[in-house]
Amino acid sequence: MATKVAVVTGSNKGIGFAIVRGLCQRFDGVVYLTSRDISRGRNAVAELNKEGMQPRFHQLDITDPTSIEVFRDYLKNNYGGLDILVNNAAIAFKGNAPDPVAVQAEQTIFVNYFSVLSTCDFLFPILRNGSRVVNISSSAGRLKNIPSEKLRNRFKDTSLTITELSSLMQQYVDAAEAGTHAAEWGNSSYVVSKVGLTALTKIQQRMLADRDIKVNAVHPGYVDTDMSSHRGVLTIDEGAAAPLFLALDAPNSVKGEYVWYDKKIVSWEED
């Protein structure tokens, strides 16, 4: 039987690091801790080694298609496939960031939506039947956070394609550049990026349903990490609980869902 493989993107610290820890404790297979920076990734592996965990490390920069392709080929050549993919890598500008709105919009959507999509485009073909994909979204990724009813209806349209969704995301970037985004999109690029990721989750599940692959989005809670400027109230291990539930424990009936940090399915579209 082929060795099972789990991958967590952006996992040298924070929630991703804790997800790797949890997988090492319970997953019957090889766990890959990945990060853009090689030294930080290896240091994170060494830290887990001290706890008796044995994750593997591979460099992965989700913003670099060549990096993703190299990793895909490595997994394919060494294991023949992939069984768990946790799309955790993301960025968030601080509230007092001096960068212009247009720059924040372009960079946030590029990393949190387009680069995750690119990662999926490379890695989904090597997912084995029965695999699980966990997209780390946010409470910010709830549809109610988009002011425009017209846009909300587009996002939740069950016939929406990835091409159409990507066009929507680009429309936001263009509106931010023109300074016309606030009325329809609101004032948070992070919100738009995570709404896009949750919408992507719904589409991916529809596309992969015939391969018995489960794709879910999760809000891990308000966690004490660099991303939250350490204002979060949950530990990273508490933040990893719901993602690990989806990766390892959720019933097969849980697919294409938006799950809260308490492991309960919530409506993406309603309050």
C-alpha angles and dihedrals in degrees: 000000000000117000111257117237133204124190129193117190121217092011107145090102145003124018092347091056091051091049089054089050091051093047091050089054096050115011116101096221146038119318121206121207106198133188140163092238113063098204093049090048094050091046089053091051090049090052091053091045087061087058091052095258121135109202119161122231131224128168112245128171107183090199091061116071091198091056091050092047092051090051092047091052091047092054093044094049096044103036108011093232151357131262108183126029120182111189099205105141112110144135135225127189115226118250091249096044110142094214115117116256090248091057093046091049095049095046097041094049091043094056103030098041116012096038092047088049090050090050090052092047089058100038104036093074089062095047109118120229108274093032124145128223121195118193112199103224127159143227080265088066093071114119094232088071090073108084098205116085089200091056092045089054091051093051094050096043105126091215093055112129128210089248090055092045091051089051089054091051091050090049088059092051090050092048091050090051089051092045092238099108105095103078096052104022104029126228104289123088088188090058092051092047093052094043086053092049092050090048089049089053091058092050094046091053091053090050095048101037094104090058095055090244117149118214119185138166122221139195102213094196133250099312132188099247141124087263091062092039084246092291093119120112099213126078118239090253090054088049090052094054099085095041089051090049090056093044097048117008115027116114115258088249090070104091135134089013137139108229129194126222090261087063093250122132111241132188112266092198103046137051 
